[in-house]
Short mmCIF file of C-alpha atoms in Angstrom, two decimals:
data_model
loop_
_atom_site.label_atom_id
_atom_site.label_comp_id
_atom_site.label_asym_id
_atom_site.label_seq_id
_atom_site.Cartn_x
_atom_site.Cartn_y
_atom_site.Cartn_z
CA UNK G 151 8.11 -35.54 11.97
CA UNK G 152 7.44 -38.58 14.39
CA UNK G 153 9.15 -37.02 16.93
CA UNK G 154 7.37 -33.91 16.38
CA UNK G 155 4.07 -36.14 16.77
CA UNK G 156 5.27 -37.69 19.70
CA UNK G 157 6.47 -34.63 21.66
CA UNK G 158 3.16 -32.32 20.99
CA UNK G 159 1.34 -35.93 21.95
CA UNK G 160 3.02 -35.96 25.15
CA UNK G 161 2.62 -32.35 25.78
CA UNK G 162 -0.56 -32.50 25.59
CA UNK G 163 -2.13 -35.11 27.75
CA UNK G 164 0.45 -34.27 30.28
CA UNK G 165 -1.23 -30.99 30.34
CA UNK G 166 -4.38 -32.93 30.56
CA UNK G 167 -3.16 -34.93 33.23
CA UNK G 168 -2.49 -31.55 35.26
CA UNK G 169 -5.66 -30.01 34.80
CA UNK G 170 -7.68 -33.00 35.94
CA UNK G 171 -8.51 -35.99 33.73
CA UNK G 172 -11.95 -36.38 34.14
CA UNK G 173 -14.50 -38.72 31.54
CA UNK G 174 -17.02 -36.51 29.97
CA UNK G 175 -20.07 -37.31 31.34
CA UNK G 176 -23.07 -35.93 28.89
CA UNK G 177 -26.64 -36.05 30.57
CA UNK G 178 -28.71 -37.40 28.23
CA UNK G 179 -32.08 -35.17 28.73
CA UNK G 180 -31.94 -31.60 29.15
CA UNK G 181 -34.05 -28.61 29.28
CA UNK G 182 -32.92 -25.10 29.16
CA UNK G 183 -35.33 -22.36 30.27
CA UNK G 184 -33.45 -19.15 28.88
CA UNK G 185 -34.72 -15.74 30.55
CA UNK G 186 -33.84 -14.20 27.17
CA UNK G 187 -32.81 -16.11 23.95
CA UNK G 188 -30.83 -14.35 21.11
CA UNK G 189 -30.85 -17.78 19.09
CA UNK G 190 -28.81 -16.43 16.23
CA UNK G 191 -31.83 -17.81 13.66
CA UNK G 192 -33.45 -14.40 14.05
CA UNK G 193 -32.02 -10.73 14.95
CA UNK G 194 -35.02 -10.19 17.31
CA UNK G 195 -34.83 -11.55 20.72
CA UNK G 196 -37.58 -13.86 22.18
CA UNK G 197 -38.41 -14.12 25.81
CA UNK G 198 -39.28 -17.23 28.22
CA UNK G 199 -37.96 -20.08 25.75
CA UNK G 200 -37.03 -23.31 26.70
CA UNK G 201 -34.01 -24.97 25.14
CA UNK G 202 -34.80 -29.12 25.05
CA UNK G 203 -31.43 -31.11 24.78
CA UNK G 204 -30.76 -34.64 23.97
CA UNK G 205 -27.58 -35.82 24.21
CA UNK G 206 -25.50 -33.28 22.30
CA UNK G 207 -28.09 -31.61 20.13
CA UNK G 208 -30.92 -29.36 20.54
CA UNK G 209 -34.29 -30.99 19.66
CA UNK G 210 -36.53 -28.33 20.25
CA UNK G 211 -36.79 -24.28 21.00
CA UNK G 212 -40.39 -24.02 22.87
CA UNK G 213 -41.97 -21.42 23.51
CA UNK G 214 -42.32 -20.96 27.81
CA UNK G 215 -40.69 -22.77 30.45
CA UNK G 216 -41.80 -26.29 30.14
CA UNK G 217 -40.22 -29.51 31.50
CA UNK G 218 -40.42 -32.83 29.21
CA UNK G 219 -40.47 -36.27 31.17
CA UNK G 220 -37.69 -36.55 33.37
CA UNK G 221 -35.32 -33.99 31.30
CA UNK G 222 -33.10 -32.45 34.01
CA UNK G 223 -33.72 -28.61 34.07
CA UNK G 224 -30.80 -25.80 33.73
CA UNK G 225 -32.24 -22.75 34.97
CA UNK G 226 -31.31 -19.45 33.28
CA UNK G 227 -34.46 -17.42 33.83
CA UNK G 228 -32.14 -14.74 35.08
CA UNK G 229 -29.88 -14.86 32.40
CA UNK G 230 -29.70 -14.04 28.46
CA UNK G 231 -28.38 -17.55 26.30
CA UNK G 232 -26.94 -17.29 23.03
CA UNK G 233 -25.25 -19.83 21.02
CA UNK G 234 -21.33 -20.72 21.55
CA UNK G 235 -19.21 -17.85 20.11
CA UNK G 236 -17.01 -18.27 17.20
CA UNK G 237 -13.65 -17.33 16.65
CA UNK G 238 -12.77 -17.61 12.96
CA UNK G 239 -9.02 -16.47 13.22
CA UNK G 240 -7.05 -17.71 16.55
CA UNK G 241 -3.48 -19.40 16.94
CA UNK G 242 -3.92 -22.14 19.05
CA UNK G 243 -0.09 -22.59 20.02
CA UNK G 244 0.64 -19.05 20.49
CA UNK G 245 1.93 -18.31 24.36
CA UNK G 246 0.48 -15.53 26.28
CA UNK G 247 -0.33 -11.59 24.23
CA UNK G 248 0.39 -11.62 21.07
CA UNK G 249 3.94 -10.63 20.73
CA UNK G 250 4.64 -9.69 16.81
CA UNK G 251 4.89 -13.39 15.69
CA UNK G 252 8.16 -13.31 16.71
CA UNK G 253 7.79 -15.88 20.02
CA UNK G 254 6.47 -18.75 17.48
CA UNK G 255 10.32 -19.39 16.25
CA UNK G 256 11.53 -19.78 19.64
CA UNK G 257 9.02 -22.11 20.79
CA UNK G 258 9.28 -26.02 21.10
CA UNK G 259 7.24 -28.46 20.09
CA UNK G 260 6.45 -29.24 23.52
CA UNK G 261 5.60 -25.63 24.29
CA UNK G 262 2.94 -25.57 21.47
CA UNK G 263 1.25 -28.68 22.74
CA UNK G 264 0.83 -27.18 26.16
CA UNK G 265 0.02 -23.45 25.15
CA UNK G 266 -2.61 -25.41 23.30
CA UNK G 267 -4.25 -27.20 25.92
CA UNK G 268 -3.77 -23.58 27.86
CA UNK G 269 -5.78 -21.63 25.33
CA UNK G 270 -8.03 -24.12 24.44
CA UNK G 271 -9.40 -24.05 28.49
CA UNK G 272 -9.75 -20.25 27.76
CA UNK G 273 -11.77 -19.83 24.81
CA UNK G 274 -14.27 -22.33 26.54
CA UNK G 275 -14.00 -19.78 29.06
CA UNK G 276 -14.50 -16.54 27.55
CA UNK G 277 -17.45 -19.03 25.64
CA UNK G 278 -15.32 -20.02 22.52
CA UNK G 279 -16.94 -22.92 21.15
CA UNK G 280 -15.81 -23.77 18.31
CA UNK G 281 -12.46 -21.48 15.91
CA UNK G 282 -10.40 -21.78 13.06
CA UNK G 283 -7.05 -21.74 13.61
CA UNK G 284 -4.87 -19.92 11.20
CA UNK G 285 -1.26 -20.89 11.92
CA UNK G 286 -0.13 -23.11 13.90
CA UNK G 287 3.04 -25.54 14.46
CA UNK G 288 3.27 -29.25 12.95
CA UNK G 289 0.91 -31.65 14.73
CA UNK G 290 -0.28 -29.90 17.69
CA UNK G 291 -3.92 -28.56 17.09
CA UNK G 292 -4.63 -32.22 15.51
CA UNK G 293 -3.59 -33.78 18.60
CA UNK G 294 -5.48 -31.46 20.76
CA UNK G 295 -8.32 -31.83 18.80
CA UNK G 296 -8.35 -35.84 18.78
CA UNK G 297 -7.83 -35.23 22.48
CA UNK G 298 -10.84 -32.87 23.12
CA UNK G 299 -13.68 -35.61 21.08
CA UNK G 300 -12.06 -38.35 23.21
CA UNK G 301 -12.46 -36.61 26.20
CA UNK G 302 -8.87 -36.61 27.74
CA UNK G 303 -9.34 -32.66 27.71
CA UNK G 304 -11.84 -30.00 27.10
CA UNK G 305 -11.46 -27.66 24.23
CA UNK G 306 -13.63 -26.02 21.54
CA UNK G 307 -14.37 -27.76 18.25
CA UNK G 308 -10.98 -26.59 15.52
CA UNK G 309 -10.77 -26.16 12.03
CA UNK G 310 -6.77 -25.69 11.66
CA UNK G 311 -4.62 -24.74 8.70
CA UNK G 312 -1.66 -26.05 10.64
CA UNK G 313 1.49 -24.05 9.11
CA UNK G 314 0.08 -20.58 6.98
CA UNK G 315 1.44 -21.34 2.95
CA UNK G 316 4.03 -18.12 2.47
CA UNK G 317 6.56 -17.11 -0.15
CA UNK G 318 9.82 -16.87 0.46
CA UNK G 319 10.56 -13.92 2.54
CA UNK G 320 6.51 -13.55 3.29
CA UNK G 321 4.62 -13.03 6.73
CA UNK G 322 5.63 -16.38 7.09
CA UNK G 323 8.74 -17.24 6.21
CA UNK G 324 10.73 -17.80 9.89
CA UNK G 325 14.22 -17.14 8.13
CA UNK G 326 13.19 -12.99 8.23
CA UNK G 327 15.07 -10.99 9.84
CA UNK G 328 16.89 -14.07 11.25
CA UNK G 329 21.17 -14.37 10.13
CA UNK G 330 21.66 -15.74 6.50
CA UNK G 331 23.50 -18.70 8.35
CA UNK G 332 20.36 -19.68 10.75
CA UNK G 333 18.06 -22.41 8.99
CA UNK G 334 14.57 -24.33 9.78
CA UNK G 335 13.97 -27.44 8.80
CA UNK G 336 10.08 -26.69 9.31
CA UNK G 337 10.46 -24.24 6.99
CA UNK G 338 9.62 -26.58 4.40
CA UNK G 339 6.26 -26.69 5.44
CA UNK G 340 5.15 -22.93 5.27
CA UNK G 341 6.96 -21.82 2.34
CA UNK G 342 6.03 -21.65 -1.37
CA UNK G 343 7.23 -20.13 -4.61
CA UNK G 344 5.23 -21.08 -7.87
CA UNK G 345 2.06 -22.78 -8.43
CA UNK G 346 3.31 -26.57 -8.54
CA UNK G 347 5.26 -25.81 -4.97
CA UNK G 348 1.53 -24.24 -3.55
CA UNK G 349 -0.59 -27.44 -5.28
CA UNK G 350 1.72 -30.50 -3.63
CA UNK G 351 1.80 -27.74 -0.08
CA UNK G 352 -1.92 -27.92 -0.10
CA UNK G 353 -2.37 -31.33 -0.53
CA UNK G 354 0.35 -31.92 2.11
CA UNK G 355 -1.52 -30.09 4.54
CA UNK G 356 -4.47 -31.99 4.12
CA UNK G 357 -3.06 -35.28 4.57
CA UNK G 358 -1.30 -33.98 7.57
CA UNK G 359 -4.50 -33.12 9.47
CA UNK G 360 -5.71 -29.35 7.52
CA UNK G 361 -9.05 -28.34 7.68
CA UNK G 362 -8.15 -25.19 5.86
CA UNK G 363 -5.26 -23.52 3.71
CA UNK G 364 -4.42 -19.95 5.20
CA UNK G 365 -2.48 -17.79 2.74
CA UNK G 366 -0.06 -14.78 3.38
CA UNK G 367 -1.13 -12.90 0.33
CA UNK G 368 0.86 -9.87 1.85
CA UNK G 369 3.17 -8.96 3.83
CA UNK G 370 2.33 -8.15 7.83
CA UNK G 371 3.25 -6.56 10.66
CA UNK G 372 4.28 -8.72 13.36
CA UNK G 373 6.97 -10.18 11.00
CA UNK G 374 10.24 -8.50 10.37
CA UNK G 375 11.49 -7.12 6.94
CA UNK G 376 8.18 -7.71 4.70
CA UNK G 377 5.33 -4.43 3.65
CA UNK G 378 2.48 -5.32 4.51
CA UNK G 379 1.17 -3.30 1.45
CA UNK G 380 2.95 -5.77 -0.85
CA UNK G 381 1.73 -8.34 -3.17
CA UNK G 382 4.19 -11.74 -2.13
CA UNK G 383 1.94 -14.61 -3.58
CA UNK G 384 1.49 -14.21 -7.13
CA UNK G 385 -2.12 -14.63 -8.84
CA UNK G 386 -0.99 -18.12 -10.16
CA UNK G 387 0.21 -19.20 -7.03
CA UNK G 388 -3.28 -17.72 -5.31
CA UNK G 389 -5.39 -19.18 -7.50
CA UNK G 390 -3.79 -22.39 -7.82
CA UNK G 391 -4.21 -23.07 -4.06
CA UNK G 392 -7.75 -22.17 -4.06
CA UNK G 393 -8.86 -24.60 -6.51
CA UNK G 394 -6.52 -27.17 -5.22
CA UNK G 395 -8.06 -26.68 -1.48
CA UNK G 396 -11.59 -26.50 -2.66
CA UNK G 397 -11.26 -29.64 -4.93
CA UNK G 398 -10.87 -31.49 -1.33
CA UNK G 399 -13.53 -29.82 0.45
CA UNK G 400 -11.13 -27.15 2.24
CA UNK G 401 -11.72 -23.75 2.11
CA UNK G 402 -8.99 -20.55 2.01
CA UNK G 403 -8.05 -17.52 4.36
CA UNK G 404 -6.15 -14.52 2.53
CA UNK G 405 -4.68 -12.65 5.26
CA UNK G 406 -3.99 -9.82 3.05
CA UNK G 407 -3.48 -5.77 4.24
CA UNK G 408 -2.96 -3.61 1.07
CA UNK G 409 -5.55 -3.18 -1.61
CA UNK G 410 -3.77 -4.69 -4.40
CA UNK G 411 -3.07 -8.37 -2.45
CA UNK G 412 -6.79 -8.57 -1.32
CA UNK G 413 -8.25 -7.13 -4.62
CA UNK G 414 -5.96 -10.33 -6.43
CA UNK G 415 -7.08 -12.37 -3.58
CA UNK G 416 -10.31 -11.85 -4.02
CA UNK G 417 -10.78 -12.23 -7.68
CA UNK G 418 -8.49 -15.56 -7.32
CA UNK G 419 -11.33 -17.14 -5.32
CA UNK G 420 -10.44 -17.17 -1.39
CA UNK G 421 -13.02 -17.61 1.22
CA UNK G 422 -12.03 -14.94 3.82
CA UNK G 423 -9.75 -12.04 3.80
CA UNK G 424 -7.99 -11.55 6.89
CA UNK G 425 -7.52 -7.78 8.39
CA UNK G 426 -8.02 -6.28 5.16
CA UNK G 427 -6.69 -3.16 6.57
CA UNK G 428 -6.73 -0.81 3.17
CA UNK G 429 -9.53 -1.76 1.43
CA UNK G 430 -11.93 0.14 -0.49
CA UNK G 431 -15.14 0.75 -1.69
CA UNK G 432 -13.55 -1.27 -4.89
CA UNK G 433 -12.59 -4.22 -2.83
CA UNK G 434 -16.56 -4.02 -0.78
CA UNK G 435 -17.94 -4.12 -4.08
CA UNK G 436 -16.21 -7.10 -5.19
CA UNK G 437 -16.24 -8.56 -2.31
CA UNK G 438 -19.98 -8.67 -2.11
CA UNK G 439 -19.73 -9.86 -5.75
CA UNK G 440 -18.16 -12.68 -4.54
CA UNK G 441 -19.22 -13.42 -1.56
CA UNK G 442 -15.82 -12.85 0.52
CA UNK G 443 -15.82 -12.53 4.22
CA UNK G 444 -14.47 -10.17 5.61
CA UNK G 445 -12.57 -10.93 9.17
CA UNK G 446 -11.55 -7.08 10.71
CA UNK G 447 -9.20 -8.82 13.74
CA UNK G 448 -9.81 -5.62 15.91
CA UNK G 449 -8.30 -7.51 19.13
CA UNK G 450 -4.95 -7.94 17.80
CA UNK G 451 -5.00 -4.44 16.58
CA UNK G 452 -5.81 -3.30 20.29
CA UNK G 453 -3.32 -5.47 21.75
CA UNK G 454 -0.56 -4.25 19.87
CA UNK G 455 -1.12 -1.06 20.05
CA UNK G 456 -1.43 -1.44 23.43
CA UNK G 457 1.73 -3.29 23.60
CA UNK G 458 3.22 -0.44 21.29
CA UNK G 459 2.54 2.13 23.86
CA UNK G 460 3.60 -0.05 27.39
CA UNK G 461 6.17 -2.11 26.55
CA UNK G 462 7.83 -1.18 23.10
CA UNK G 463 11.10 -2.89 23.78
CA UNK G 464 9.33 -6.58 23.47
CA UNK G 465 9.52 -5.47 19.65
CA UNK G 466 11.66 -5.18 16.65
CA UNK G 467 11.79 -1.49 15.83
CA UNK G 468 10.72 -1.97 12.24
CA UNK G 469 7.67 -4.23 13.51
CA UNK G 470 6.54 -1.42 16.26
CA UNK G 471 7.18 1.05 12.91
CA UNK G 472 4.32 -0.69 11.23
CA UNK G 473 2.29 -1.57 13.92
CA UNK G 474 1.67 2.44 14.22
CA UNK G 475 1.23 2.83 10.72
CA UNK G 476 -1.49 0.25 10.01
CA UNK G 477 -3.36 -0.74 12.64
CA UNK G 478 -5.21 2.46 13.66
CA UNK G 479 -6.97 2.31 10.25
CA UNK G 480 -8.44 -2.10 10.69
CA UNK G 481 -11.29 -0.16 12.83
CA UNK G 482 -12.27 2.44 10.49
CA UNK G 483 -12.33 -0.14 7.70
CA UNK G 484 -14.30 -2.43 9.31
CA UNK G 485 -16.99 -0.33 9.77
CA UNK G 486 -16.77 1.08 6.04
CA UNK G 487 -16.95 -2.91 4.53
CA UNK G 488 -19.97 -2.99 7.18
CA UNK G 489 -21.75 -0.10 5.91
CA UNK G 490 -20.98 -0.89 2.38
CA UNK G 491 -22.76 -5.02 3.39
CA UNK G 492 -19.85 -6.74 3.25
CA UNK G 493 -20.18 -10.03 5.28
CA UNK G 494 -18.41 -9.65 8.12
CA UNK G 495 -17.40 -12.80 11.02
CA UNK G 496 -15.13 -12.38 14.02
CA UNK G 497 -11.84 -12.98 14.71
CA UNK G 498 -9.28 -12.07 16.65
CA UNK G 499 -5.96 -13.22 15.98
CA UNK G 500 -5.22 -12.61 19.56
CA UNK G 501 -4.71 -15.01 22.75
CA UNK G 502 -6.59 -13.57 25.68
CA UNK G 503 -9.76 -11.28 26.03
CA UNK G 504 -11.09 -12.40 22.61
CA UNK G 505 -14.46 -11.51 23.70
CA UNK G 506 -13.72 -7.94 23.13
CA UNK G 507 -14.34 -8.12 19.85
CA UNK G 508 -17.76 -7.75 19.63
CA UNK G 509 -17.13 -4.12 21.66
CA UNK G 510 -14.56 -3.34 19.43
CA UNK G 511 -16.75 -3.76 16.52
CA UNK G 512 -19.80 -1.94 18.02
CA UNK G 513 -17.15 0.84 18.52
CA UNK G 514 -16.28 0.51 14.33
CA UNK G 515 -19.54 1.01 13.58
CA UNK G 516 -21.76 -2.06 13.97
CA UNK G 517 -25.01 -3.05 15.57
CA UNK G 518 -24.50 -5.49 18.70
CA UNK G 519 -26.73 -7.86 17.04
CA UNK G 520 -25.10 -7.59 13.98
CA UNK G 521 -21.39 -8.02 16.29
CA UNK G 522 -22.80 -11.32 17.96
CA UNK G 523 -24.20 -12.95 14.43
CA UNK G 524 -20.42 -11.98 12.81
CA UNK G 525 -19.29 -14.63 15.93
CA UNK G 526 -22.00 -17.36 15.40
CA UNK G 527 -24.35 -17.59 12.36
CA UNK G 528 -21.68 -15.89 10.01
CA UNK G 529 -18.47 -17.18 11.63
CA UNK G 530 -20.45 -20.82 11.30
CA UNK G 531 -21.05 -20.09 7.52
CA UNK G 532 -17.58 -18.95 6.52
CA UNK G 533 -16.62 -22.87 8.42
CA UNK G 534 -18.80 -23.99 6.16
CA UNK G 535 -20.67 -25.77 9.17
CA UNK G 536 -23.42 -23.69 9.66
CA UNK G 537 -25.78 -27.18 9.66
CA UNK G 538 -24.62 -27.97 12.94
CA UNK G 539 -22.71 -24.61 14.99
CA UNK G 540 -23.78 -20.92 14.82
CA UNK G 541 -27.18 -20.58 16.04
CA UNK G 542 -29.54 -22.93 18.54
CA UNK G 543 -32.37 -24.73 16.56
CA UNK G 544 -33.41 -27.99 16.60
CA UNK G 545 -30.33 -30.52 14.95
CA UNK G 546 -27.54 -28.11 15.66
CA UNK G 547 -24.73 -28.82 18.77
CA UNK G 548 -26.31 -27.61 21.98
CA UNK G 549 -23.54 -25.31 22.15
CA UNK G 550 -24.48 -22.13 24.09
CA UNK G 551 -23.49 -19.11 26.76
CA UNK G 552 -25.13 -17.56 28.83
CA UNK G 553 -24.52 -13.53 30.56
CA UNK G 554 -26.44 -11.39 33.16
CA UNK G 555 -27.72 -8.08 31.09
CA UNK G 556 -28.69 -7.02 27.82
CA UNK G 557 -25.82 -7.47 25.27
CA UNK G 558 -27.82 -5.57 22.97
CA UNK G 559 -28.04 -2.19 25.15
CA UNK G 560 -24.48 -2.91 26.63
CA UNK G 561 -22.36 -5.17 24.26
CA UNK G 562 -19.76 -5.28 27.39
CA UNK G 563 -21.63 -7.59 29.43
CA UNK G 564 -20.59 -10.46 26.46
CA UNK G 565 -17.07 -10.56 28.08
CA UNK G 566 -18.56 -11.80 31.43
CA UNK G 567 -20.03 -15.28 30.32
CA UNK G 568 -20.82 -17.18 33.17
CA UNK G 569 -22.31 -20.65 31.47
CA UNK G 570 -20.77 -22.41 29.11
CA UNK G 571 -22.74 -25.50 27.53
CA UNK G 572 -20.59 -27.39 24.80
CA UNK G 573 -22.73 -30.63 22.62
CA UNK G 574 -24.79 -30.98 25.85
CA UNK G 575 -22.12 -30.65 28.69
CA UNK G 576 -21.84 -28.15 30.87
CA UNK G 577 -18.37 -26.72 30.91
CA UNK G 578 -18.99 -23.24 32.88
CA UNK G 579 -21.58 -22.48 35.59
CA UNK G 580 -21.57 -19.77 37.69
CA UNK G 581 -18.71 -18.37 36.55
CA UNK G 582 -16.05 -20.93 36.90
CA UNK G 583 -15.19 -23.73 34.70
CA UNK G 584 -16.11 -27.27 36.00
CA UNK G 585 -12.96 -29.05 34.33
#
């Protein structure tokens, strides 16, 4: 485990070192004047509004373009701002396209720590402020994150689960499909059988640097030899690591595809389900009951099938099987849990062009301003930090974006950002990223 530590430490400021150390320098006065302001507070847009910034936090939204004392002004007259976009379901370590899942086995330590500091450069610039990450390996994202608030590298705010909690032979258990004489060491830290296994997991993960527990309620699809349709964590075991996790302030993803793992899921008290490709009006109803998120993952869908189509020999046969099968129905249930008011935040599960999500879920079904509150105000409430990310009002993070057009006429125009603002600093302007 030290060494672990050690080599995902060195990865990642020597990825630091090669981007271009610089000290974060944070102007302490600023004033925004925003053209058009979709502050995530309201679904109606407001025009000619001036953002004032202190430090890392907005201190007032004024009506007009108005310049305090000596506040240096940002001008985006031209432009529309919304807050920093929220990705609730990203794998920070995860090299390149999604691949199946089958790439994270092969990968060092020292890989992860660099396709870290990689992806973490390219949610701030596609306008990622702050994500969850569901699965990732050993100490990495902790690292990277101590790295980001210290200022040895720029990042988004994470919320990891390190290592997703399966059972054995689950999503993710890395001994599938893999010869019976092959064994991980590591694999000590993902799976689980039996509720006393999941309690002394959770608490594990916590001390380890979790901000989260993610759950692999079912099987999935980029994993070899598991249905995705199957219940593989039983009730007990469910249950027993929600009430564990909550108990120290953590809250739980369910990525869960067939009815019966995310109707169990559900009723044993998770936060989120992830995908939750076959639900039904059953699950919405409970899941409104209860007050479960729903997070569609669209992207991924995309990308695979995308993947399926191009280059089908990058995977297994019985993954490519599935990948067919299930993911051509994520859209059409995202937009039936939408019209049936299920809450709904974004995530991707995917490692480049995450801002197509919000098309993608226009295209299932949902209003653009509905798509761009499901990646800030709701993706901030499922955190459980909506006090501080999500929307831009006086206290919260001056995190922010800022595009030419109308995403609400042409929800495309939200995968051109061209300003960035993160707690104050100014990450992207026109266009390219300043560290």
């Amino acid at each position: 485990m030290v060494r672990n530590l050690l080599l995902a430490s060195a990865a990642i400021v020597g990825a630091a070192l090669l981007s271009g150390f610089t000290a974060r320098a944070v102007a302490r006065d600023l004033v925004v004047h925003a053209g058009v302001l979709i502050d995530g507070v309201s679904a109606k847009p407001r025009s000619k509004v001036s953002l004032v910034i202190h430090d890392d936090r907005v201190v007032a939204v004024e009506p007009g373009f108005i310049t305090p004392g000596s506040a240096e002004v940002i001008d985006l007259s031209g432009s529309t701002v919304l807050p920093g976009f929220i990705d609730v379901h990203t794998h920070a370590t995860f090299g390149g396209a999604h691949s199946g899942g089958a790439d994270r086995y092969m990968r060092s330590d020292a890989q992860a720590g660099v396709w870290s500091v990689i992806n973490a450069r390219r949610l701030l610039d596609e306008g990622f402020t702050s994500v969850r990450d569901l699965g990732s390996e050993g100490a990495a994202i902790p690292v990277l994150d101590a790295a980001i608030k210290s200022g040895a590298t720029v990042g988004p705010r994470y919320w990891t689960a390190l290592e997703p909690l399966s059972s054995t032979g689950g999503h993710s258990d890395p001994l599938n499909g893999v010869q019976s004489r092959i064994t991980f060491a590591d694999r000590n830290y993902s799976v689980v059988d039996g509720p006393i296994e999941v309690r002394q997991r959770v608490r594990d993960h916590r001390r380890r640097g979790a901000k989260l527990i993610k759950l692999m309620v079912s099987g999935g699809v980029g994993s070899a030899d598991d249905d995705p349709n199957q219940l593989l964590m039983t009730e007990d075991e469910i249950r027993e690591a929600v009430q564990t996790a909550h108990c120290l302030g953590m809250k739980v993803a369910a990525h869960a595809h067939g009815k019966l793992p995310i109707d169990v899921a559900i009723r044993a008290g998770v936060d989120s389900i992830e995908h939750g490709t076959y639900a039904d009006e059953e699950t919405y109803k409970l899941m409104k009951e209860r007050g479960t998120y729903l997070v569609p993952t669209l992207r991924v869908g995309e990308g695979l099938m995308e993947t399926v189509r191009e280059h089908p020999e990058t995977l297994r046969p019985s993954v490519a099987q599935k990948v067919r099968a299930v993911l051509p129905n994520m859209s059409a249930n995202a937009g039936r849990a939408y019209k049936a008011g299920v809450k709904i935040a974004l995530g991707t599960d995917y490692s480049v062009g995450k801002s197509r999500e919000f098309g993608l879920m226009v295209a299932a079904g949902m209003s653009p301003i509905d798509s761009i509150l499901a990646g800030t105000r709701n993706a901030a409430d499922l955190i459980g930090d909506s006090d501080n990310i999500g929307t831009l009002q006086p206290g919260h993070y001056a995190d922010l974006v800022a595009v030419t057009g109308d995403p609400l006429n042409d929800i495309s125009v939200l995968q051109r950002v061209e300003f960035v603002m993160k707690g104050g600093e100014i990450i992207k302007a026109g266009g390219k990223l300043l560290r």
